[in-house]
Coordinates of C-alpha atoms in Angstrom, one line a residue:
Chain A
X1488 CA -74.5 -76.2 -77.5
X1489 CA -75.4 -75.2 -80.9
X1490 CA -72.8 -74.6 -83.7
X1491 CA -71.4 -71.2 -84.5
X1492 CA -69.7 -69.7 -87.4
X1493 CA -66.7 -67.5 -86.5
X1494 CA -65.8 -64.7 -88.8
X1495 CA -62.1 -64.8 -88.6
X1496 CA -61.6 -62.1 -91.4
X1497 CA -64.7 -60.3 -92.8
X1498 CA -64.8 -59.2 -96.5
X1499 CA -65.8 -55.6 -97.4
X1500 CA -69.6 -56.0 -97.2
X1501 CA -71.1 -58.9 -95.4
X1502 CA -74.7 -59.0 -94.1
X1503 CA -77.2 -61.6 -93.0
X1504 CA -80.1 -61.8 -95.6
X1505 CA -83.2 -63.7 -96.1
X1506 CA -86.4 -62.8 -98.0
X1507 CA -86.9 -59.6 -96.0
X1508 CA -90.0 -58.0 -94.5
X1509 CA -93.4 -57.5 -95.9
X1510 CA -96.2 -55.6 -94.2
X1511 CA -94.3 -52.3 -93.7
X1512 CA -94.9 -50.5 -97.0
X1513 CA -97.3 -48.1 -95.4
X1514 CA -94.8 -47.1 -92.8
X1515 CA -92.0 -46.5 -95.4
X1516 CA -90.0 -49.6 -95.3
X1517 CA -89.4 -51.8 -98.4
X1518 CA -89.0 -55.5 -98.2
X1519 CA -85.1 -55.6 -98.3
X1520 CA -83.7 -59.1 -98.1
X1521 CA -81.3 -60.8 -100.5
X1522 CA -80.3 -58.9 -103.6
X1523 CA -80.5 -62.1 -105.6
X1524 CA -83.3 -64.0 -104.2
X1525 CA -82.8 -66.8 -106.7
X1526 CA -79.4 -67.6 -105.1
X1527 CA -81.2 -68.0 -101.7
X1528 CA -83.5 -70.6 -103.2
X1529 CA -80.6 -72.3 -104.8
X1530 CA -78.9 -72.6 -101.5
X1531 CA -82.0 -74.0 -99.8
X1532 CA -82.3 -76.6 -102.6
X1533 CA -78.7 -77.6 -102.3
X1534 CA -79.1 -78.0 -98.4
X1535 CA -82.5 -79.7 -98.7
X1536 CA -84.0 -77.1 -96.5
X1537 CA -86.9 -74.6 -96.5
X1538 CA -86.6 -71.2 -98.2
X1539 CA -87.0 -69.2 -94.9
X1540 CA -83.3 -69.6 -93.7
X1541 CA -81.1 -66.7 -93.6
X1542 CA -77.7 -66.8 -95.4
X1543 CA -74.6 -64.6 -95.6
X1544 CA -74.6 -62.2 -98.4
X1545 CA -71.1 -61.2 -99.6
X1546 CA -70.4 -58.4 -102.0
X1547 CA -66.9 -58.4 -103.8
X1548 CA -65.1 -60.9 -101.6
X1549 CA -66.0 -63.2 -98.8
X1550 CA -63.5 -63.7 -95.9
X1551 CA -62.2 -66.4 -93.7
X1552 CA -64.5 -68.4 -91.6
X1553 CA -64.5 -71.3 -89.2
X1554 CA -67.3 -73.4 -87.6
X1555 CA -67.3 -74.7 -84.1
X1556 CA -68.8 -78.0 -85.2
X1557 CA -68.9 -80.0 -88.4
X1558 CA -71.5 -78.4 -90.6
X1559 CA -72.6 -78.3 -94.2
X1560 CA -72.2 -75.2 -96.3
X1561 CA -73.5 -74.3 -99.7
X1562 CA -72.1 -71.5 -102.0
X1563 CA -74.3 -69.8 -104.6
X1564 CA -74.8 -66.6 -106.5
X1565 CA -71.8 -64.7 -108.1
X1566 CA -68.8 -67.1 -107.9
X1567 CA -65.9 -66.4 -105.8
X1568 CA -62.7 -68.4 -105.3
X1569 CA -63.2 -70.7 -102.3
X1570 CA -61.1 -73.2 -100.4
X1571 CA -61.4 -75.4 -97.3
X1572 CA -58.0 -75.7 -95.5
X1573 CA -56.3 -74.7 -98.7
X1574 CA -58.1 -77.1 -101.0
X1575 CA -60.2 -75.5 -103.6
X1576 CA -64.0 -76.2 -103.4
X1577 CA -66.4 -75.6 -106.3
X1578 CA -69.2 -72.9 -106.4
X1579 CA -72.9 -73.8 -106.8
X1580 CA -72.3 -76.8 -104.5
X1581 CA -72.6 -77.9 -100.9
X1582 CA -69.6 -79.1 -98.9
X1583 CA -68.8 -80.4 -95.4
X1584 CA -67.0 -77.8 -93.4
X1585 CA -65.3 -79.7 -90.6
X1586 CA -65.0 -78.1 -87.1
X1587 CA -62.0 -75.9 -87.0
X1588 CA -61.2 -76.0 -90.8
X1589 CA -60.6 -72.6 -92.5
X1590 CA -63.1 -71.7 -95.2
X1591 CA -61.5 -69.0 -97.3
X1592 CA -63.7 -67.2 -99.8
X1593 CA -61.8 -64.8 -101.9
X1594 CA -62.6 -62.3 -104.7
X1595 CA -65.6 -62.6 -107.0
X1596 CA -65.0 -64.2 -110.4
X1597 CA -68.6 -63.4 -111.6
X1598 CA -71.6 -61.5 -110.5
X1599 CA -71.8 -59.0 -107.6
X1600 CA -73.7 -60.7 -104.9
X1601 CA -72.5 -64.1 -103.5
X1602 CA -74.1 -66.3 -100.7
X1603 CA -72.7 -68.5 -98.0
X1604 CA -75.4 -70.8 -96.7
X1605 CA -75.0 -72.7 -93.5
X1606 CA -77.0 -76.0 -93.2
X1607 CA -79.9 -75.3 -90.7
X1608 CA -79.6 -71.6 -91.4
X1609 CA -78.2 -68.6 -89.5
X1610 CA -79.9 -68.2 -86.2
X1611 CA -79.4 -64.4 -85.4
X1612 CA -82.3 -62.7 -83.7
X1613 CA -85.4 -62.1 -85.7
X1614 CA -86.3 -58.4 -85.8
X1615 CA -89.7 -57.2 -87.1
X1616 CA -90.3 -60.6 -88.6
X1617 CA -86.9 -61.2 -90.4
X1618 CA -83.3 -61.7 -89.8
X1619 CA -82.3 -59.7 -92.8
X1620 CA -80.2 -56.6 -92.3
X1621 CA -81.8 -53.6 -93.8
X1622 CA -78.8 -51.3 -93.4
X1623 CA -80.4 -48.5 -95.3
X1624 CA -83.3 -48.5 -92.7
X1625 CA -80.9 -48.8 -89.8
X1626 CA -82.0 -52.4 -89.1
X1627 CA -79.2 -54.8 -88.2
X1628 CA -75.5 -54.4 -88.7
X1629 CA -72.9 -55.4 -91.3
X1630 CA -71.1 -58.6 -90.2
X1631 CA -67.5 -57.8 -89.0
X1632 CA -64.3 -59.7 -88.2
X1633 CA -64.7 -61.4 -84.9
X1634 CA -68.5 -61.9 -85.1
X1635 CA -69.9 -65.2 -84.3
X1636 CA -73.1 -66.3 -86.1
X1637 CA -75.2 -69.0 -84.3
X1638 CA -76.5 -71.8 -86.5
X1639 CA -79.5 -73.9 -86.4
X1640 CA -79.2 -77.7 -86.6
X1641 CA -78.8 -78.9 -90.3
X1642 CA -78.8 -82.1 -92.3
X1643 CA -75.3 -83.5 -92.7
X1644 CA -76.6 -85.8 -95.6
X1645 CA -76.8 -82.8 -98.1
X1646 CA -73.1 -82.2 -98.5
X1647 CA -71.4 -82.9 -101.9
X1648 CA -74.3 -81.8 -104.1
X1649 CA -73.9 -79.5 -107.1
X1650 CA -76.0 -77.9 -109.8
X1651 CA -75.5 -75.9 -112.9
X1652 CA -76.8 -72.4 -112.4
X1653 CA -78.6 -70.3 -115.1
X1654 CA -76.5 -67.6 -116.8
X1655 CA -77.6 -64.4 -115.0
X1656 CA -74.2 -63.1 -114.5
X1657 CA -73.4 -61.1 -117.6
X1658 CA -76.3 -58.7 -118.2
X1659 CA -78.2 -59.1 -121.4
X1660 CA -81.9 -58.3 -122.3
X1661 CA -84.1 -57.4 -119.4
X1662 CA -87.8 -57.7 -119.8
X1663 CA -90.0 -54.8 -118.4
X1664 CA -93.6 -53.9 -118.4
X1665 CA -95.1 -50.4 -118.6
X1666 CA -95.2 -48.4 -115.4
X1667 CA -97.7 -45.8 -114.0
X1668 CA -95.5 -43.1 -115.7
X1669 CA -94.5 -44.8 -118.9
X1670 CA -96.7 -42.6 -121.0
X1671 CA -95.0 -39.5 -119.5
X1672 CA -92.2 -40.4 -121.9
X1673 CA -92.9 -39.8 -125.5
X1674 CA -93.1 -42.7 -127.9
X1675 CA -89.8 -41.6 -129.5
X1676 CA -88.1 -41.6 -126.1
X1677 CA -89.3 -45.0 -125.3
X1678 CA -88.3 -46.4 -128.6
X1679 CA -84.8 -44.9 -128.2
X1680 CA -84.7 -46.4 -124.6
X1681 CA -85.4 -49.9 -125.8
X1682 CA -83.0 -49.5 -128.7
X1683 CA -80.1 -48.4 -126.4
X1684 CA -77.5 -50.8 -125.2
X1685 CA -76.6 -49.6 -121.7
X1686 CA -73.6 -50.4 -119.5
X1687 CA -74.1 -51.2 -115.9
X1688 CA -72.5 -48.3 -114.1
X1689 CA -70.1 -48.9 -111.3
X1690 CA -72.5 -46.8 -109.1
X1691 CA -74.8 -49.6 -107.7
X1692 CA -75.9 -50.9 -104.4
X1693 CA -78.8 -52.7 -102.7
X1694 CA -81.0 -49.6 -103.3
X1695 CA -80.4 -49.3 -107.0
X1696 CA -78.3 -49.9 -110.1
X1697 CA -77.4 -47.1 -112.5
X1698 CA -77.4 -47.5 -116.2
X1699 CA -74.7 -45.7 -118.2
X1700 CA -75.8 -44.7 -121.7
X1701 CA -73.7 -43.6 -124.7
X1702 CA -75.9 -40.7 -125.7
X1703 CA -78.4 -38.2 -124.3
X1704 CA -80.5 -38.9 -121.3
X1705 CA -84.2 -39.9 -121.4
X1706 CA -86.5 -37.2 -120.3
X1707 CA -90.2 -37.4 -119.4
X1708 CA -92.5 -34.5 -120.6
X1709 CA -93.5 -32.1 -117.8
X1710 CA -91.4 -33.8 -115.3
X1711 CA -91.8 -31.1 -112.6
X1712 CA -95.5 -31.8 -112.4
X1713 CA -95.1 -35.5 -111.4
X1714 CA -96.2 -36.0 -107.9
X1715 CA -94.2 -38.3 -105.5
X1716 CA -95.6 -41.8 -106.1
X1717 CA -95.3 -45.5 -104.9
X1718 CA -92.0 -47.3 -105.8
X1719 CA -91.7 -51.1 -106.2
X1720 CA -88.4 -52.9 -106.7
X1721 CA -87.7 -53.2 -110.4
X1722 CA -88.9 -49.7 -111.2
X1723 CA -86.7 -48.0 -113.6
X1724 CA -86.6 -44.3 -112.5
X1725 CA -85.0 -41.6 -114.6
X1726 CA -83.0 -39.3 -112.5
X1727 CA -82.2 -35.6 -113.1
X1728 CA -79.4 -36.3 -115.5
X1729 CA -81.6 -38.6 -117.7
X1730 CA -79.8 -41.8 -116.6
X1731 CA -82.0 -44.8 -115.8
X1732 CA -81.7 -46.3 -112.3
X1733 CA -83.2 -49.9 -111.7
X1734 CA -84.5 -49.8 -108.1
X1735 CA -83.5 -52.9 -106.0
X1736 CA -84.5 -54.6 -102.9
X1737 CA -83.7 -51.8 -100.5
X1738 CA -85.2 -48.9 -102.4
X1739 CA -87.5 -46.2 -100.9
X1740 CA -91.2 -46.8 -100.8
X1741 CA -92.1 -43.6 -102.7
X1742 CA -90.2 -41.3 -105.0
X1743 CA -90.6 -38.3 -107.3
X1744 CA -88.7 -39.2 -110.3
X1745 CA -90.7 -40.6 -113.2
X1746 CA -90.5 -44.4 -113.9
X1747 CA -90.2 -45.4 -117.6
X1748 CA -91.0 -49.1 -116.8
X1749 CA -90.7 -51.9 -114.4
X1750 CA -88.4 -55.0 -114.5
X1751 CA -90.4 -58.2 -114.1
X1752 CA -89.5 -59.9 -110.9
X1753 CA -87.7 -62.9 -112.4
X1754 CA -85.3 -60.7 -114.4
X1755 CA -84.3 -58.7 -111.3
X1756 CA -81.5 -61.1 -110.2
X1757 CA -80.0 -60.6 -113.6
X1758 CA -79.8 -56.8 -113.0
X1759 CA -78.4 -57.4 -109.6
X1760 CA -75.7 -59.7 -110.8
X1761 CA -74.6 -57.8 -113.9
X1762 CA -71.1 -56.8 -113.3
X1763 CA -69.9 -53.2 -113.9
X1764 CA -69.5 -52.6 -117.6
X1765 CA -71.8 -55.4 -118.7
X1766 CA -74.1 -54.6 -121.5
X1767 CA -77.8 -54.4 -120.6
X1768 CA -80.8 -53.5 -122.7
X1769 CA -84.6 -53.3 -122.0
X1770 CA -87.4 -54.9 -123.8
X1771 CA -91.1 -54.1 -123.2
X1772 CA -93.4 -57.0 -122.9
X1773 CA -97.1 -56.9 -122.3
X1774 CA -98.4 -57.6 -118.8
X1775 CA -100.1 -60.7 -120.0
X1776 CA -96.7 -62.0 -121.5
X1777 CA -94.9 -60.9 -118.4
X1778 CA -97.2 -62.9 -116.2
X1779 CA -96.5 -66.1 -118.3
X1780 CA -92.7 -65.5 -118.3
X1781 CA -92.8 -65.0 -114.5
X1782 CA -94.9 -68.2 -113.9
X1783 CA -92.5 -70.1 -116.1
X1784 CA -89.6 -68.9 -114.1
X1785 CA -91.3 -69.8 -110.8
X1786 CA -91.9 -73.3 -112.1
X1787 CA -88.2 -73.6 -112.9
X1788 CA -87.3 -72.5 -109.4
X1789 CA -89.8 -74.9 -107.9
X1790 CA -88.0 -77.7 -109.8
X1791 CA -84.5 -76.6 -108.7
X1792 CA -84.0 -79.7 -106.6
X1793 CA -84.4 -82.0 -109.7
X1794 CA -81.3 -80.3 -111.2
X1795 CA -79.1 -81.2 -108.3
X1796 CA -76.7 -83.9 -108.7
X1797 CA -74.0 -85.6 -106.6
X1798 CA -70.7 -83.8 -106.7
X1799 CA -68.3 -86.0 -108.8
X1800 CA -64.9 -85.0 -107.5
X1801 CA -62.0 -84.7 -109.7
X1802 CA -58.9 -86.2 -107.8
X1803 CA -57.1 -82.9 -108.4
X1804 CA -59.7 -81.1 -106.4
X1805 CA -60.1 -83.5 -103.5
X1806 CA -58.6 -81.9 -100.4
X1807 CA -56.5 -84.1 -98.2
X1808 CA -56.1 -86.6 -101.0
X1809 CA -53.2 -88.2 -99.2
X1810 CA -55.4 -88.9 -96.3
X1811 CA -57.6 -91.3 -98.3
X1812 CA -56.9 -95.1 -98.2
X1813 CA -56.5 -95.1 -102.0
X1814 CA -54.3 -98.3 -102.0
X1815 CA -56.1 -99.9 -99.1
X1816 CA -56.2 -103.7 -99.7
X1817 CA -53.2 -103.6 -102.2
X1818 CA -50.2 -105.8 -101.3
X1819 CA -46.7 -104.8 -101.1
X1820 CA -44.9 -104.0 -104.4
X1821 CA -42.1 -106.1 -103.2
X1822 CA -44.1 -109.0 -102.5
X1823 CA -44.2 -111.8 -105.1
X1824 CA -47.8 -111.9 -106.4
X1825 CA -47.5 -115.5 -107.1
X1826 CA -46.4 -116.6 -103.9
X1827 CA -49.2 -118.0 -101.7
X1828 CA -49.8 -116.4 -98.4
Chain B
X845 CA -107.3 -28.7 -107.2
X846 CA -111.1 -28.5 -107.0
X847 CA -111.5 -28.7 -110.7
X848 CA -110.0 -32.2 -110.8
X849 CA -112.7 -33.6 -108.5
X850 CA -115.6 -35.3 -109.9
X851 CA -114.2 -35.2 -113.4
X852 CA -114.0 -38.6 -115.1
X853 CA -110.1 -38.3 -115.0
X854 CA -110.0 -39.2 -111.3
X855 CA -109.7 -41.6 -109.7
X856 CA -107.6 -43.7 -112.0
X857 CA -106.7 -47.4 -111.6
X858 CA -103.3 -48.6 -112.9
X859 CA -101.0 -51.5 -112.5
X860 CA -97.5 -51.2 -110.8
X861 CA -95.3 -53.7 -112.5
X862 CA -96.4 -57.2 -111.5
X863 CA -96.5 -56.0 -108.0
X864 CA -99.8 -54.5 -107.5
X865 CA -102.4 -51.9 -108.4
X866 CA -102.5 -48.2 -107.7
X867 CA -105.7 -46.1 -107.4
X868 CA -104.8 -42.4 -107.8
X869 CA -107.0 -39.6 -106.8
X870 CA -105.3 -36.6 -108.4
X871 CA -102.4 -35.3 -110.4
X872 CA -101.0 -33.1 -107.6
X873 CA -101.3 -33.1 -103.8
X874 CA -104.5 -31.7 -102.4
X875 CA -106.3 -32.3 -99.1
X876 CA -109.3 -34.1 -100.8
X877 CA -107.1 -36.3 -102.8
X878 CA -105.0 -37.3 -99.7
X879 CA -108.2 -37.8 -97.8
X880 CA -109.6 -40.0 -100.5
X881 CA -106.4 -42.1 -100.6
X882 CA -106.5 -42.7 -96.8
X883 CA -110.2 -43.4 -96.7
X884 CA -110.1 -45.7 -99.7
X885 CA -107.1 -47.7 -98.2
X886 CA -109.2 -48.3 -95.1
X887 CA -112.2 -49.4 -97.3
X888 CA -109.8 -51.9 -99.2
X889 CA -108.6 -53.1 -95.9
X890 CA -112.1 -53.8 -94.8
X891 CA -112.7 -56.0 -97.9
X892 CA -110.1 -58.3 -96.7
X893 CA -109.5 -59.6 -100.3
X894 CA -107.2 -62.7 -100.2
X895 CA -105.3 -61.4 -103.3
X896 CA -104.2 -58.2 -101.4
X897 CA -101.1 -58.9 -99.2
X898 CA -100.7 -55.3 -98.0
X899 CA -101.8 -51.8 -98.7
X900 CA -100.3 -48.4 -98.4
X901 CA -100.8 -44.9 -99.4
X902 CA -98.7 -42.2 -101.2
X903 CA -99.6 -38.5 -101.2
X904 CA -102.7 -39.0 -103.5
X905 CA -102.8 -42.8 -104.1
X906 CA -103.8 -46.1 -102.5
X907 CA -101.5 -49.0 -103.4
X908 CA -102.5 -52.6 -103.3
X909 CA -99.8 -55.2 -103.1
X910 CA -101.1 -58.0 -105.4
X911 CA -99.2 -60.8 -107.2
X912 CA -100.2 -60.1 -110.8
X913 CA -98.4 -63.1 -112.1
X914 CA -101.2 -65.2 -110.6
X915 CA -104.0 -62.7 -110.2
X916 CA -106.0 -61.1 -113.1
X917 CA -105.4 -57.3 -113.1
X918 CA -108.7 -56.8 -115.0
X919 CA -110.6 -58.6 -112.5
X920 CA -109.1 -56.6 -109.6
X921 CA -109.8 -53.4 -111.5
X922 CA -113.3 -54.4 -111.8
X923 CA -113.6 -54.9 -108.1
X924 CA -111.9 -51.6 -107.4
X925 CA -114.2 -49.8 -109.8
X926 CA -117.2 -51.2 -107.9
X927 CA -115.7 -50.2 -104.5
X928 CA -114.9 -46.7 -105.8
X929 CA -118.5 -46.3 -107.0
X930 CA -120.0 -46.7 -103.5
X931 CA -119.3 -43.1 -102.4
X932 CA -117.5 -39.9 -103.1
X933 CA -114.1 -40.6 -101.6
X934 CA -112.9 -36.9 -101.9
X935 CA -115.1 -35.9 -99.0
X936 CA -115.1 -39.3 -97.1
X937 CA -114.5 -39.3 -93.4
X938 CA -110.9 -40.1 -92.5
X939 CA -110.3 -43.7 -91.1
X940 CA -111.0 -44.3 -87.4
X941 CA -108.2 -45.2 -84.9
X942 CA -106.0 -42.1 -85.6
X943 CA -103.8 -40.5 -83.1
X944 CA -103.1 -36.8 -82.4
X945 CA -99.6 -36.1 -81.1
X946 CA -98.3 -32.9 -79.5
X947 CA -94.6 -33.0 -80.0
X948 CA -92.4 -30.5 -77.9
X949 CA -90.3 -28.6 -80.4
X950 CA -87.5 -26.0 -80.0
X951 CA -87.7 -23.5 -82.8
X952 CA -84.5 -21.8 -83.8
X953 CA -81.3 -21.6 -81.6
X954 CA -78.2 -23.7 -82.4
X955 CA -80.5 -26.8 -82.4
X956 CA -82.5 -25.7 -85.4
X957 CA -80.5 -23.0 -87.1
X958 CA -82.5 -22.2 -90.2
X959 CA -85.8 -20.9 -88.5
X960 CA -84.9 -17.3 -89.3
X961 CA -84.0 -18.0 -92.9
X962 CA -87.2 -20.0 -93.5
X963 CA -89.2 -17.2 -91.9
X964 CA -87.5 -14.6 -94.2
X965 CA -88.3 -16.7 -97.3
X966 CA -91.9 -17.0 -96.1
X967 CA -92.0 -13.2 -95.5
X968 CA -92.6 -13.5 -91.7
X969 CA -90.6 -12.3 -88.7
X970 CA -89.3 -15.2 -86.6
X971 CA -91.7 -14.7 -83.8
X972 CA -94.7 -14.8 -86.1
X973 CA -93.1 -17.8 -87.9
X974 CA -92.9 -19.7 -84.4
X975 CA -96.4 -18.5 -83.6
X976 CA -97.8 -20.0 -86.8
X977 CA -95.7 -23.2 -86.8
X978 CA -96.4 -24.1 -83.2
X979 CA -100.2 -23.7 -83.5
X980 CA -100.5 -25.5 -86.8
X981 CA -102.2 -28.9 -86.7
X982 CA -101.0 -31.0 -89.6
X983 CA -101.8 -34.6 -90.9
X984 CA -99.4 -37.3 -91.9
X985 CA -100.0 -37.2 -95.6
X986 CA -97.7 -40.2 -96.3
X987 CA -94.7 -41.9 -94.8
X988 CA -91.6 -42.6 -96.9
X989 CA -88.0 -41.8 -97.8
X990 CA -86.9 -43.4 -94.6
X991 CA -88.9 -45.9 -92.3
X992 CA -91.5 -44.2 -90.3
X993 CA -90.7 -40.7 -91.7
X994 CA -93.8 -38.6 -92.1
X995 CA -94.6 -36.0 -94.7
X996 CA -97.1 -33.7 -93.0
X997 CA -99.4 -30.9 -94.1
X998 CA -100.6 -28.8 -95.4
X999 CA -99.4 -25.6 -93.8
X1000 CA -100.9 -22.3 -94.9
X1001 CA -100.0 -20.8 -98.3
X1002 CA -97.4 -18.6 -96.5
X1003 CA -95.3 -21.7 -96.1
X1004 CA -95.3 -22.6 -99.9
X1005 CA -91.5 -21.9 -99.9
X1006 CA -89.2 -23.7 -102.2
X1007 CA -86.4 -26.2 -101.2
X1008 CA -83.0 -24.6 -100.8
X1009 CA -80.8 -24.7 -104.0
X1010 CA -78.1 -26.5 -102.1
X1011 CA -78.2 -29.4 -99.6
X1012 CA -77.6 -29.1 -95.9
X1013 CA -75.1 -31.8 -95.4
X1014 CA -76.6 -33.2 -92.2
X1015 CA -79.6 -32.7 -90.0
X1016 CA -80.0 -34.9 -86.9
X1017 CA -82.8 -37.4 -86.3
X1018 CA -85.8 -35.6 -84.7
X1019 CA -85.2 -32.5 -86.9
X1020 CA -88.4 -30.6 -88.0
X1021 CA -87.9 -29.3 -91.5
X1022 CA -90.0 -27.4 -93.9
X1023 CA -90.7 -26.7 -97.6
X1024 CA -93.7 -26.6 -100.0
X1025 CA -96.3 -26.2 -97.2
X1026 CA -95.1 -29.6 -95.7
X1027 CA -93.3 -30.5 -92.5
X1028 CA -91.0 -33.6 -92.1
X1029 CA -89.6 -35.1 -88.8
X1030 CA -86.4 -36.8 -89.8
X1031 CA -86.1 -40.5 -88.8
X1032 CA -82.3 -40.4 -88.9
X1033 CA -79.5 -38.0 -89.6
X1034 CA -79.6 -37.2 -93.3
X1035 CA -78.7 -34.4 -95.9
X1036 CA -81.7 -32.4 -97.0
X1037 CA -82.8 -29.7 -99.2
X1038 CA -85.5 -28.5 -96.8
X1039 CA -84.9 -26.1 -94.1
X1040 CA -84.2 -27.1 -90.5
X1041 CA -86.6 -24.9 -88.3
X1042 CA -87.3 -27.0 -85.3
X1043 CA -85.8 -29.8 -83.3
X1044 CA -87.7 -32.5 -81.4
X1045 CA -86.7 -35.6 -79.5
X1046 CA -89.5 -37.6 -81.2
X1047 CA -88.2 -41.0 -82.7
X1048 CA -90.3 -42.0 -85.7
X1049 CA -88.7 -45.4 -86.0
X1050 CA -88.0 -47.6 -83.1
X1051 CA -86.7 -50.9 -84.5
X1052 CA -86.4 -52.7 -81.2
X1053 CA -89.8 -51.7 -79.9
X1054 CA -92.9 -53.9 -80.2
X1055 CA -94.6 -50.9 -82.1
X1056 CA -91.5 -49.9 -84.3
X1057 CA -93.4 -47.1 -86.0
X1058 CA -94.8 -44.2 -84.1
X1059 CA -97.0 -42.7 -86.8
X1060 CA -99.3 -44.0 -89.4
X1061 CA -100.7 -42.1 -92.4
X1062 CA -103.7 -40.0 -91.4
X1063 CA -102.4 -39.4 -87.8
X1064 CA -102.3 -35.6 -86.9
X1065 CA -99.6 -33.6 -85.0
X1066 CA -98.9 -30.2 -83.4
X1067 CA -95.5 -28.9 -82.5
X1068 CA -95.8 -26.7 -79.4
X1069 CA -92.9 -24.5 -78.8
X1070 CA -90.5 -25.3 -75.7
X1071 CA -87.3 -23.8 -74.7
X1072 CA -83.9 -25.3 -75.4
X1073 CA -83.5 -26.3 -71.8
X1074 CA -86.9 -27.9 -71.8
X1075 CA -85.9 -30.1 -74.7
X1076 CA -82.5 -31.0 -73.2
X1077 CA -84.4 -31.9 -70.0
X1078 CA -86.9 -34.1 -72.1
X1079 CA -84.0 -35.8 -73.9
X1080 CA -82.6 -36.9 -70.5
X1081 CA -85.9 -37.9 -68.9
X1082 CA -88.0 -39.6 -71.6
X1083 CA -86.4 -42.8 -72.9
X1084 CA -89.6 -44.0 -74.6
X1085 CA -88.8 -42.4 -77.9
X1086 CA -91.8 -40.1 -77.6
X1087 CA -89.6 -37.1 -76.8
X1088 CA -92.1 -35.9 -74.2
X1089 CA -94.9 -35.9 -76.7
X1090 CA -98.5 -36.5 -75.6
X1091 CA -100.8 -38.6 -77.6
X1092 CA -104.6 -38.6 -77.7
X1093 CA -107.1 -40.6 -79.8
X1094 CA -109.0 -38.7 -82.5
X1095 CA -112.6 -39.4 -82.1

C-alpha cells in the first residue's frame, strides 16, 4: 500500500500545484500551477527528483500533517515555522518525516507562497494533463482538514539536505519589457511609472498582485478604444483607478485593460513572494537584454543541485536528542579509569 | 472598419513579453479582422513550426506561444511576414472542422429576468427581441474570461446596447447575456455588467469529460426559443452537458 499524507489540520489556503497546464489558451484557460515555480524546482532539487511532481502550496500558514509511512519531505518558498514532533526543522531543507510523527507548519515568516514537497510527489488524479488545482477555473479543490494525499514512492537517501535560497522575498527592482500597449502610455507616464516606488498592496492572489502608489494613477491615452487582447502572466495591466496589477499564474487569457509592460519570467517569483507593504519598482530592459537575463536565471536554476549541501545539524536543533547514544562506548564515571578490566 | 483593411497599418506583428508573438488585424472588432485572426491561426498551425508551443486567438489577433528567451523574435517576425503575404486574410475562408450548435434557450421569465429591459434599451418590444435573438446565427469570436466561455457575434446594430452601469451580482452558469452586439454563455455563476436575456442548460466547460471544452473559436451557434417547462425537462433528461443542443458540422 502506498504512503499517504493525512491533513490533520489545514491552514487557510492549501492546494496541490505543479507546473500547470499548457495547450488550453485558445479555450480560455491559462497555465495556472505554482505561484512560485522556482520554489517547485528547489524542492525537486532537494529531493533529487524530476520537476514534474506536484507539491502542496501553502498561503499564510501550513497546518498539521502526518504520513502513514516514513517519507522524506522538503520545505521551500516563503519560510514558515516548522517542527516535527515539537522539534524545530529548518526551511529550504529536506527532512525525514517518520510515520505517525506530527509535522506542524505554522505562520509565514517571509514571502507569501510556501511549499511542502513529498518525496516521490503527490499522486492525486491527473486532470487535463496536470494535478494542479486551478481554483479560478473550477478545476480541483482546496485541500481541507481530513483530506488524505496519496504519495508516489520516493528516495529516502535525500533527507538532510539544505541550500541557501536567493533573496526573492522582499520586493525590489522588477525588470520588465515593453508590451503590445506600452506606447498607449505617454513617454512622461512611462517615465513616472519607472521612477515610482510602489508598495505591494494587500490585495493579491493567484490571479494578480495590485501595486499601491503614493501619487496619481497611470493612464493610457484613448483607453476606451483599446480592444480586448491576449494576456500573459507578468503583464502589468492598469485598471480603471490607474493602479498597476501584475497578472499572475491564474490570470485570465484575455483582457481589456491596457498593459504598460510585462515582467520577465525569472522576476515573477519575486513579485509573487513580495510581502504586503514591500517596496517594488519597475525597470524597462530591452527584449534582447531580457532574453540574456532570463537565460542566465535558467542556467542558475539548472545548477541548483550543485548548491545543495548536507544539513549540518546544531545539537540544539536535533529533535529527540536524548534518544541518541551520545555517550555510547564511554565508561562509567564512577569507574577508575586506571583500573584494568 | 473597412477603411482599415488593406492599409499598411494592419496586420501588425508584435511581441508579448518573452512569451510569444501577436499578429493583430485591426484596432477594433470587425468581422473581417476576426475572420483573419481565425484563418491565420489555422495557417500557423499548419506550418507546424517547432518554436510554437501553442496558438490562440483574441477578437482580432492571432497569438503564438514562443519562448523568446531562446528564439529570435526578428526571425519569427520574418516568417510571419512571409506567411501573411501569401493571401488576403481579411476575406479568407474560415477554418475547416467547425461546428454549428443549436442551443435551446428560454427567453425572459424568472430564469432570464432582463429580456424585457434589454429589449427596451434596444428599442424593441419583447416579442420582436425574442424573434431576432432566436433566429440570429452568431460565431464564437473568441473564448476567454473563464475557461470555455464564448464571446459570440456580431448581432445586428440594434443590439449595440451598452453594458449596465451597475453589476448584476450573480447570473447562473448557462446564462445567455447580451451587450455591444455580442452574446456570452456563462461558464459558471458570476457577476456581470451584461444583461441576462436567456437561459440555457449548455455547459461550456466540462472538466471531467474527455472533451472538456464544448466550443472552439470559429464555431457558430443559434439559440432557438423553448418554453420554461421544456428547458426544465431538458435539464432533467440531458446529462451530457449539451443541454439538449444539437450539433452539426459546418461544411
